[in-house]
Short mmCIF file of C-alpha atoms in Angstrom, two decimals:
data_model
loop_
_atom_site.label_atom_id
_atom_site.label_comp_id
_atom_site.label_asym_id
_atom_site.label_seq_id
_atom_site.Cartn_x
_atom_site.Cartn_y
_atom_site.Cartn_z
CA MET A 1 0.10 -0.21 0.12
CA ASN A 2 1.26 3.31 -1.11
CA SER A 3 2.93 5.75 2.02
CA LYS A 4 1.33 9.34 2.88
CA LYS A 5 5.13 10.21 2.06
CA ASP A 6 4.58 8.25 -1.84
CA LEU A 7 1.66 10.09 -2.38
CA ASN A 8 3.09 13.61 -1.39
CA GLU A 9 5.60 13.04 -3.80
CA LYS A 10 3.57 11.93 -6.21
CA TYR A 11 1.10 14.45 -6.30
CA ILE A 12 4.18 17.17 -5.64
CA SER A 13 5.47 15.40 -8.88
CA PHE A 14 1.90 15.62 -10.79
CA LEU A 15 1.61 19.18 -10.17
CA GLU A 16 5.53 20.30 -11.52
CA GLN A 17 3.73 18.44 -14.81
CA THR A 18 1.71 20.31 -14.96
CA LYS A 19 3.25 24.03 -13.22
CA GLY A 20 3.87 25.74 -17.01
CA GLU A 21 0.24 25.21 -18.57
CA LYS A 22 -2.39 27.59 -18.61
CA HIS A 23 -5.85 26.43 -17.84
CA LYS A 24 -8.58 29.00 -19.41
CA SER A 25 -11.76 29.74 -17.48
CA VAL A 26 -14.13 27.58 -17.03
CA THR A 27 -17.14 28.84 -18.74
CA HIS A 28 -18.80 25.99 -20.59
CA LEU A 29 -19.48 22.23 -19.69
CA ASN A 30 -17.30 20.78 -21.43
CA ASP A 31 -14.47 23.20 -21.65
CA ARG A 32 -12.41 20.73 -19.41
CA VAL A 33 -13.94 17.69 -20.34
CA LEU A 34 -12.28 13.72 -18.95
CA ILE A 35 -12.86 11.26 -20.37
CA VAL A 36 -12.78 8.17 -18.20
CA ASP A 37 -11.67 3.81 -19.87
CA GLY A 38 -14.27 2.47 -17.92
CA LEU A 39 -13.12 -1.49 -17.93
CA ASN A 40 -9.50 -0.81 -18.20
CA THR A 41 -10.22 1.13 -14.80
CA PHE A 42 -12.44 -1.36 -13.08
CA ILE A 43 -9.64 -4.55 -14.47
CA ARG A 44 -6.81 -2.45 -12.92
CA SER A 45 -8.93 -1.99 -9.66
CA PHE A 46 -10.12 -5.31 -9.15
CA ALA A 47 -6.70 -6.84 -9.88
CA VAL A 48 -4.67 -4.90 -7.14
CA ASN A 49 -7.44 -4.08 -4.79
CA PRO A 50 -8.04 -6.40 -2.46
CA SER A 51 -10.60 -4.23 0.00
CA ILE A 52 -13.69 -6.17 1.58
CA ASN A 53 -16.57 -5.05 2.98
CA ASP A 54 -18.18 -5.34 6.55
CA ASP A 55 -19.72 -8.90 5.38
CA GLY A 56 -16.17 -9.91 3.88
CA LEU A 57 -17.06 -9.55 0.57
CA HIS A 58 -14.67 -8.45 -1.81
CA ILE A 59 -15.93 -4.62 -2.63
CA GLY A 60 -12.17 -3.62 -4.63
CA GLY A 61 -13.16 -3.41 -7.87
CA MET A 62 -16.15 -1.18 -7.05
CA MET A 63 -14.34 0.65 -4.66
CA GLY A 64 -10.89 0.96 -6.52
CA PHE A 65 -13.21 2.43 -9.62
CA LEU A 66 -14.70 5.03 -7.19
CA LYS A 67 -11.41 6.23 -5.67
CA SER A 68 -9.51 6.31 -8.92
CA ILE A 69 -12.28 8.48 -10.03
CA ARG A 70 -13.22 10.86 -7.19
CA TYR A 71 -8.89 10.75 -7.00
CA SER A 72 -8.16 11.89 -10.50
CA CYS A 73 -10.97 14.84 -10.39
CA ASP A 74 -9.60 15.90 -7.83
CA ILE A 75 -6.45 16.57 -9.15
CA LEU A 76 -6.97 17.33 -12.70
CA LYS A 77 -10.14 19.64 -11.76
CA PRO A 78 -12.15 18.79 -15.35
CA SER A 79 -15.74 20.36 -16.00
CA ARG A 80 -16.87 17.46 -16.98
CA CYS A 81 -16.35 13.60 -16.90
CA ILE A 82 -17.70 11.30 -19.32
CA ILE A 83 -16.34 7.29 -18.60
CA VAL A 84 -16.84 4.96 -21.48
CA PHE A 85 -17.15 0.79 -21.58
CA ASP A 86 -17.03 -1.22 -24.14
CA GLY A 87 -20.66 -2.05 -25.54
CA LYS A 88 -21.93 -5.41 -26.03
CA ASP A 89 -19.95 -7.70 -29.05
CA GLY A 90 -17.54 -4.06 -28.80
CA SER A 91 -14.74 -6.18 -30.43
CA LYS A 92 -16.36 -7.49 -33.68
CA ARG A 93 -15.20 -5.34 -35.75
CA ARG A 94 -11.23 -5.31 -34.83
CA ARG A 95 -12.38 -9.58 -35.05
CA LYS A 96 -13.44 -9.65 -38.74
CA ILE A 97 -9.60 -7.87 -39.30
CA TYR A 98 -7.80 -10.49 -36.68
CA PRO A 99 -9.68 -13.01 -35.77
CA GLU A 100 -7.38 -13.32 -32.95
CA TYR A 101 -7.35 -10.15 -31.52
CA LYS A 102 -8.07 -10.28 -27.92
CA ALA A 103 -7.97 -14.18 -27.48
CA ASN A 104 -5.98 -13.72 -24.36
CA ARG A 105 -8.13 -11.83 -22.73
CA LYS A 106 -10.31 -14.37 -20.83
CA VAL A 107 -10.68 -13.84 -17.33
CA LYS A 108 -8.25 -15.51 -15.31
CA ARG A 109 -8.71 -17.46 -11.89
CA ARG A 110 -6.90 -15.80 -9.06
CA LEU A 111 -6.76 -12.52 -10.42
CA ASN A 112 -6.44 -10.69 -7.03
CA ARG A 113 -3.85 -13.01 -5.20
CA ASN A 114 -4.51 -10.86 -2.29
CA VAL A 115 -8.02 -12.18 -1.39
CA ASP A 116 -8.41 -15.39 -0.34
CA TRP A 117 -11.14 -16.83 -3.08
CA GLY A 118 -11.43 -20.32 -1.72
CA THR A 119 -12.44 -18.95 1.49
CA ALA A 120 -14.37 -15.74 -0.06
CA PRO A 121 -18.19 -15.72 0.21
CA GLN A 122 -18.29 -16.05 -3.64
CA ASP A 123 -16.08 -16.36 -6.21
CA GLU A 124 -13.94 -14.07 -8.56
CA GLU A 125 -16.10 -14.21 -11.83
CA ALA A 126 -18.98 -13.78 -9.70
CA SER A 127 -17.52 -10.90 -8.18
CA MET A 128 -16.98 -9.58 -10.68
CA ARG A 129 -20.06 -9.52 -12.16
CA GLN A 130 -21.70 -8.21 -9.17
CA GLN A 131 -19.00 -5.77 -8.76
CA MET A 132 -19.40 -4.41 -12.26
CA GLY A 133 -23.19 -3.81 -11.72
CA ARG A 134 -23.34 -2.73 -8.36
CA LEU A 135 -20.58 0.41 -9.61
CA VAL A 136 -22.71 1.62 -12.22
CA GLU A 137 -25.59 1.70 -9.60
CA TYR A 138 -23.10 4.36 -7.93
CA LEU A 139 -22.06 6.47 -11.05
CA GLU A 140 -25.38 6.59 -11.76
CA GLN A 141 -25.99 9.11 -8.08
CA LEU A 142 -22.80 10.89 -9.73
CA PRO A 143 -22.82 14.10 -11.87
CA LEU A 144 -20.94 12.01 -14.69
CA THR A 145 -22.17 10.62 -18.37
CA LEU A 146 -22.05 7.09 -18.79
CA ILE A 147 -21.58 5.58 -22.19
CA SER A 148 -21.55 2.32 -23.87
CA ILE A 149 -22.81 1.21 -26.98
CA ASP A 150 -23.40 -2.29 -28.60
CA GLY A 151 -21.13 -2.71 -31.25
CA ILE A 152 -18.16 -0.52 -30.59
CA GLU A 153 -15.61 -0.52 -27.95
CA ALA A 154 -14.33 1.94 -25.44
CA ASP A 155 -11.02 3.23 -27.19
CA ASP A 156 -13.02 4.16 -30.41
CA THR A 157 -16.57 5.89 -28.82
CA MET A 158 -13.30 7.75 -26.21
CA ALA A 159 -11.41 8.80 -29.24
CA TYR A 160 -14.15 9.61 -31.54
CA ILE A 161 -15.39 12.06 -28.39
CA SER A 162 -12.34 14.13 -28.21
CA GLN A 163 -11.50 14.02 -32.28
CA GLN A 164 -14.44 14.68 -34.18
CA LEU A 165 -17.86 15.73 -31.23
CA LEU A 166 -15.56 17.47 -28.80
CA PRO A 167 -12.50 19.42 -31.17
CA LYS A 168 -12.26 22.77 -28.72
CA SER A 169 -12.15 21.61 -25.81
CA ASP A 170 -9.18 20.55 -23.86
CA ILE A 171 -9.25 16.59 -23.33
CA ILE A 172 -7.65 14.34 -20.90
CA ILE A 173 -8.12 10.51 -21.43
CA MET A 174 -7.57 8.83 -18.30
CA SER A 175 -6.17 5.29 -19.35
CA THR A 176 -3.02 2.70 -18.54
CA ASP A 177 -3.62 1.72 -22.69
CA LYS A 178 -0.86 3.21 -24.36
CA ASP A 179 -2.69 3.48 -27.90
CA PHE A 180 -3.95 6.85 -26.80
CA LEU A 181 -0.98 8.35 -26.34
CA GLN A 182 -1.18 8.76 -30.65
CA LEU A 183 -4.12 11.35 -29.63
CA VAL A 184 -1.73 13.62 -27.60
CA ASP A 185 -1.23 16.66 -28.62
CA ASP A 186 -1.88 20.77 -27.76
CA ARG A 187 -5.55 20.23 -26.66
CA VAL A 188 -5.43 16.40 -26.25
CA LYS A 189 -3.95 14.99 -22.77
CA VAL A 190 -3.59 11.60 -21.32
CA TRP A 191 -3.27 10.11 -17.83
CA SER A 192 -2.00 7.53 -16.54
CA PRO A 193 -3.99 6.26 -12.92
CA THR A 194 -1.38 4.11 -11.75
CA LYS A 195 1.38 6.73 -12.58
CA LYS A 196 0.14 9.74 -11.62
CA LYS A 197 1.21 10.95 -14.50
CA LEU A 198 -0.37 13.13 -17.25
CA TYR A 199 1.43 12.62 -20.39
CA ASN A 200 1.44 15.89 -22.85
CA LYS A 201 3.16 16.02 -25.81
CA LYS A 202 6.90 16.89 -24.03
CA ALA A 203 6.21 14.33 -21.56
CA VAL A 204 5.26 11.35 -24.32
CA PHE A 205 9.10 12.31 -25.80
CA GLU A 206 10.72 12.15 -23.38
CA GLU A 207 9.62 9.03 -21.80
CA PHE A 208 9.46 6.95 -24.93
CA GLY A 209 11.65 9.42 -27.50
CA VAL A 210 9.28 9.53 -30.40
CA HIS A 211 6.70 12.35 -30.61
CA SER A 212 3.47 11.58 -30.27
CA HIS A 213 2.19 11.88 -33.62
CA ASN A 214 4.44 9.13 -34.09
CA MET A 215 3.24 7.06 -31.74
CA LEU A 216 1.21 5.10 -33.50
CA THR A 217 3.67 3.95 -35.85
CA TYR A 218 5.79 2.68 -32.88
CA ARG A 219 3.17 0.73 -31.46
CA ILE A 220 2.35 -0.52 -35.15
CA LEU A 221 5.84 -1.89 -35.12
CA ASP A 222 5.83 -3.13 -31.84
CA GLY A 223 2.46 -4.64 -31.48
CA ASP A 224 0.25 -5.23 -27.85
CA LYS A 225 0.53 -8.29 -26.56
CA SER A 226 -2.86 -6.73 -24.05
CA ASP A 227 -4.84 -7.56 -27.29
CA ASN A 228 -2.84 -10.25 -28.66
CA ILE A 229 -1.92 -7.80 -31.40
CA GLY A 230 2.08 -9.37 -32.47
CA GLY A 231 4.83 -6.89 -34.37
CA ILE A 232 7.95 -7.30 -35.78
CA LYS A 233 10.83 -9.04 -34.75
CA GLY A 234 13.30 -7.22 -33.08
CA ALA A 235 11.55 -3.91 -33.72
CA GLY A 236 12.53 -2.60 -30.07
CA LEU A 237 12.69 1.03 -29.38
CA LYS A 238 16.42 1.77 -29.29
CA THR A 239 17.05 -0.54 -32.60
CA LEU A 240 14.00 1.28 -34.64
CA GLN A 241 15.51 4.43 -33.16
CA LYS A 242 19.22 3.91 -34.33
CA PHE A 243 18.07 1.64 -38.11
CA CYS A 244 15.40 4.16 -38.28
CA PRO A 245 15.96 7.83 -36.64
CA LYS A 246 12.86 9.29 -38.59
CA ILE A 247 10.31 7.65 -36.02
CA SER A 248 11.83 10.32 -33.36
CA SER A 249 12.06 13.43 -36.00
CA ILE A 250 9.77 15.85 -34.89
CA GLU A 251 8.76 15.18 -38.70
CA LYS A 252 5.68 12.88 -38.96
CA PHE A 253 6.50 9.43 -40.25
CA ASP A 254 3.56 7.34 -40.32
CA VAL A 255 2.96 4.21 -41.95
CA ARG A 256 3.23 5.27 -45.56
CA ASP A 257 6.08 7.02 -44.92
CA LEU A 258 8.08 3.89 -43.24
CA LEU A 259 6.86 0.94 -45.71
CA GLU A 260 8.60 3.86 -48.50
CA PHE A 261 11.08 4.37 -46.45
CA VAL A 262 12.47 0.42 -46.25
CA GLU A 263 11.44 -0.12 -50.00
CA ASN A 264 13.86 2.65 -50.77
CA SER A 265 16.06 1.60 -48.89
CA ASP A 266 19.07 -1.29 -50.25
CA SER A 267 20.55 -1.68 -46.28
CA LYS A 268 21.13 -5.43 -45.01
CA ILE A 269 19.66 -4.87 -41.76
CA LYS A 270 17.68 -7.18 -40.20
CA LEU A 271 14.76 -4.92 -38.67
CA LEU A 272 14.50 -3.15 -42.53
CA GLU A 273 14.28 -6.63 -43.82
CA ASN A 274 11.67 -7.74 -42.03
CA ILE A 275 9.13 -4.31 -41.70
CA LYS A 276 10.27 -4.93 -46.02
CA LYS A 277 8.76 -8.58 -45.97
CA SER A 278 5.56 -7.85 -43.11
CA SER A 279 3.73 -4.81 -44.85
CA ASN A 280 0.32 -6.82 -44.76
CA LEU A 281 1.08 -6.95 -40.74
CA ILE A 282 1.83 -3.96 -40.94
CA LYS A 283 -1.54 -2.70 -42.93
CA ARG A 284 -3.36 -5.39 -40.06
CA ASN A 285 -1.95 -3.41 -37.28
CA TYR A 286 -2.79 0.12 -38.48
CA LEU A 287 -6.64 -0.73 -39.02
CA LEU A 288 -6.61 -2.35 -35.04
CA MET A 289 -4.89 0.29 -33.33
CA GLN A 290 -4.96 3.74 -35.30
CA LEU A 291 -7.17 6.13 -33.20
CA ASN A 292 -7.58 8.97 -35.32
CA LYS A 293 -10.04 8.41 -38.04
CA VAL A 294 -11.96 5.48 -36.03
CA ASP A 295 -14.54 3.73 -38.50
CA ILE A 296 -17.64 3.49 -36.92
CA PRO A 297 -21.32 3.51 -38.58
CA ASN A 298 -23.31 6.51 -38.51
CA HIS A 299 -25.97 5.59 -36.45
CA THR A 300 -23.81 4.81 -34.02
CA LYS A 301 -22.30 8.37 -33.87
CA MET A 302 -25.40 9.61 -33.54
CA LYS A 303 -26.02 7.72 -30.32
CA ILE A 304 -22.60 8.65 -28.94
CA GLN A 305 -23.59 12.41 -30.12
CA GLY A 306 -26.78 11.81 -28.50
CA ALA A 307 -25.41 10.92 -25.16
CA ILE A 308 -22.63 13.76 -25.72
CA ASN A 309 -25.44 16.54 -26.36
CA GLY A 310 -27.61 15.68 -23.79
CA LYS A 311 -28.03 16.84 -20.01
CA VAL A 312 -25.43 15.39 -17.41
CA PRO A 313 -27.63 13.48 -14.72
CA GLN A 314 -27.71 15.38 -11.72
CA LEU A 315 -25.76 14.25 -8.12
CA ILE A 316 -28.21 12.31 -6.03
CA LYS A 317 -26.39 12.68 -2.48
CA TYR A 318 -28.83 10.74 -0.54
CA LYS A 319 -29.28 7.64 -2.58
CA PHE A 320 -25.84 7.20 -3.04
CA GLN A 321 -25.71 7.22 1.32
CA THR A 322 -28.20 4.86 1.34
CA MET A 323 -25.91 2.58 -0.94
CA PHE A 324 -23.17 3.44 0.05
CA LEU A 325 -24.51 2.22 3.90
CA LYS A 326 -26.73 -0.88 2.55
CA ASP A 327 -23.28 -2.10 1.54
CA LYS A 328 -21.23 -1.38 4.41
CA LEU A 329 -18.54 0.74 2.70
CA SER A 330 -17.80 3.16 5.85
CA THR A 331 -14.38 1.46 6.93
CA GLN A 332 -13.43 2.02 2.82
CA ILE A 333 -14.31 6.30 2.78
CA LYS A 334 -13.71 7.16 6.52
CA ASN A 335 -15.73 10.88 5.81
CA LEU A 336 -18.52 10.11 3.17
CA ASP A 337 -19.32 14.06 3.13
CA THR A 338 -15.86 14.98 2.44
CA TRP A 339 -14.92 12.74 0.11
CA ILE A 340 -18.07 13.37 -2.18
CA MET A 341 -17.16 16.93 -2.57
CA GLU A 342 -15.61 16.99 -5.62
CA PHE A 343 -18.96 15.65 -7.58
CA SER A 344 -20.43 18.68 -6.21
CA ARG A 345 -17.84 20.50 -7.46
CA LEU A 346 -18.40 18.46 -11.02
CA ASP A 347 -22.54 18.92 -10.39
CA ARG A 348 -21.92 23.25 -10.45
CA PHE A 349 -21.02 22.47 -13.70
CA ARG A 350 -23.98 21.00 -14.90
CA GLY A 351 -25.80 24.20 -15.93
CA LEU A 352 -22.79 25.06 -18.16
CA ASN A 353 -24.47 24.12 -21.65
CA GLY A 354 -24.91 26.71 -23.58
#
């Protein structure tokens, strides 16, 4: 568990990151929008948080999620928070491109090793389902916009909102998924809740040695083990920078530029030869990983627009408190009145939609 000293140091580090950034005053609901990768946040919370309530039930997924959202809202100070979950059959489009996409994503037993599931009142998978359902009920009492649309993954919904629907808003995407780093620019940033780090363009380059506008090219070559997407053999970052230095250039170096570069190269370097022989894999990975221009049907876009343009739900504090007491969560949040104040702040922005 993090000590108070560790948390203070992370908070100070975050302040240092954002010290040079200027935030305009909020005059509209969508001025500064936090978009949360819902399932990413829940799975991470469930996997690492061993909290139980007074009845001995594991509540780590639910409580970890709520605490993570509240903490992020507290230090990022958004005017609006949108939480996006994968819709039913959300991966269908990508599986048509690559049938093995996310084939390694089945929930494994003993996900949370800090909980003795052999003696717990419910098994792990049942606990995940129960906590997710109850979490949504809690979120519905808070001034948050929840979106989950059948046939589309959260990544595509989040990208569509940040790139097409809210093109003038300052956007912060909350996720540990590196795919979102390709969207970072002067307006869009990515918040890593595990690292407590806000990725702007400078932070992306400092950590990866690749500018955000070239992150997609790097990710296509590297692959994504979490989604079961293979990359090019030998395409580690340092090797790429050595033999394909344009990937670290300030200039845009997209997939088309990459393929042209290796095609025109007469070098016998193994990496470049591997890239040259793997054009089909590269094109496949591009279709699976790119988020700048997501491929979603018009009727799906209309549903997302409706959710974004609709009224933000009101904070219903008494219902949240009633559920909180019923679920015996007081051991996790000592002072609910103080804890919920950050959502009261968000609630005040609901009327700024003119």
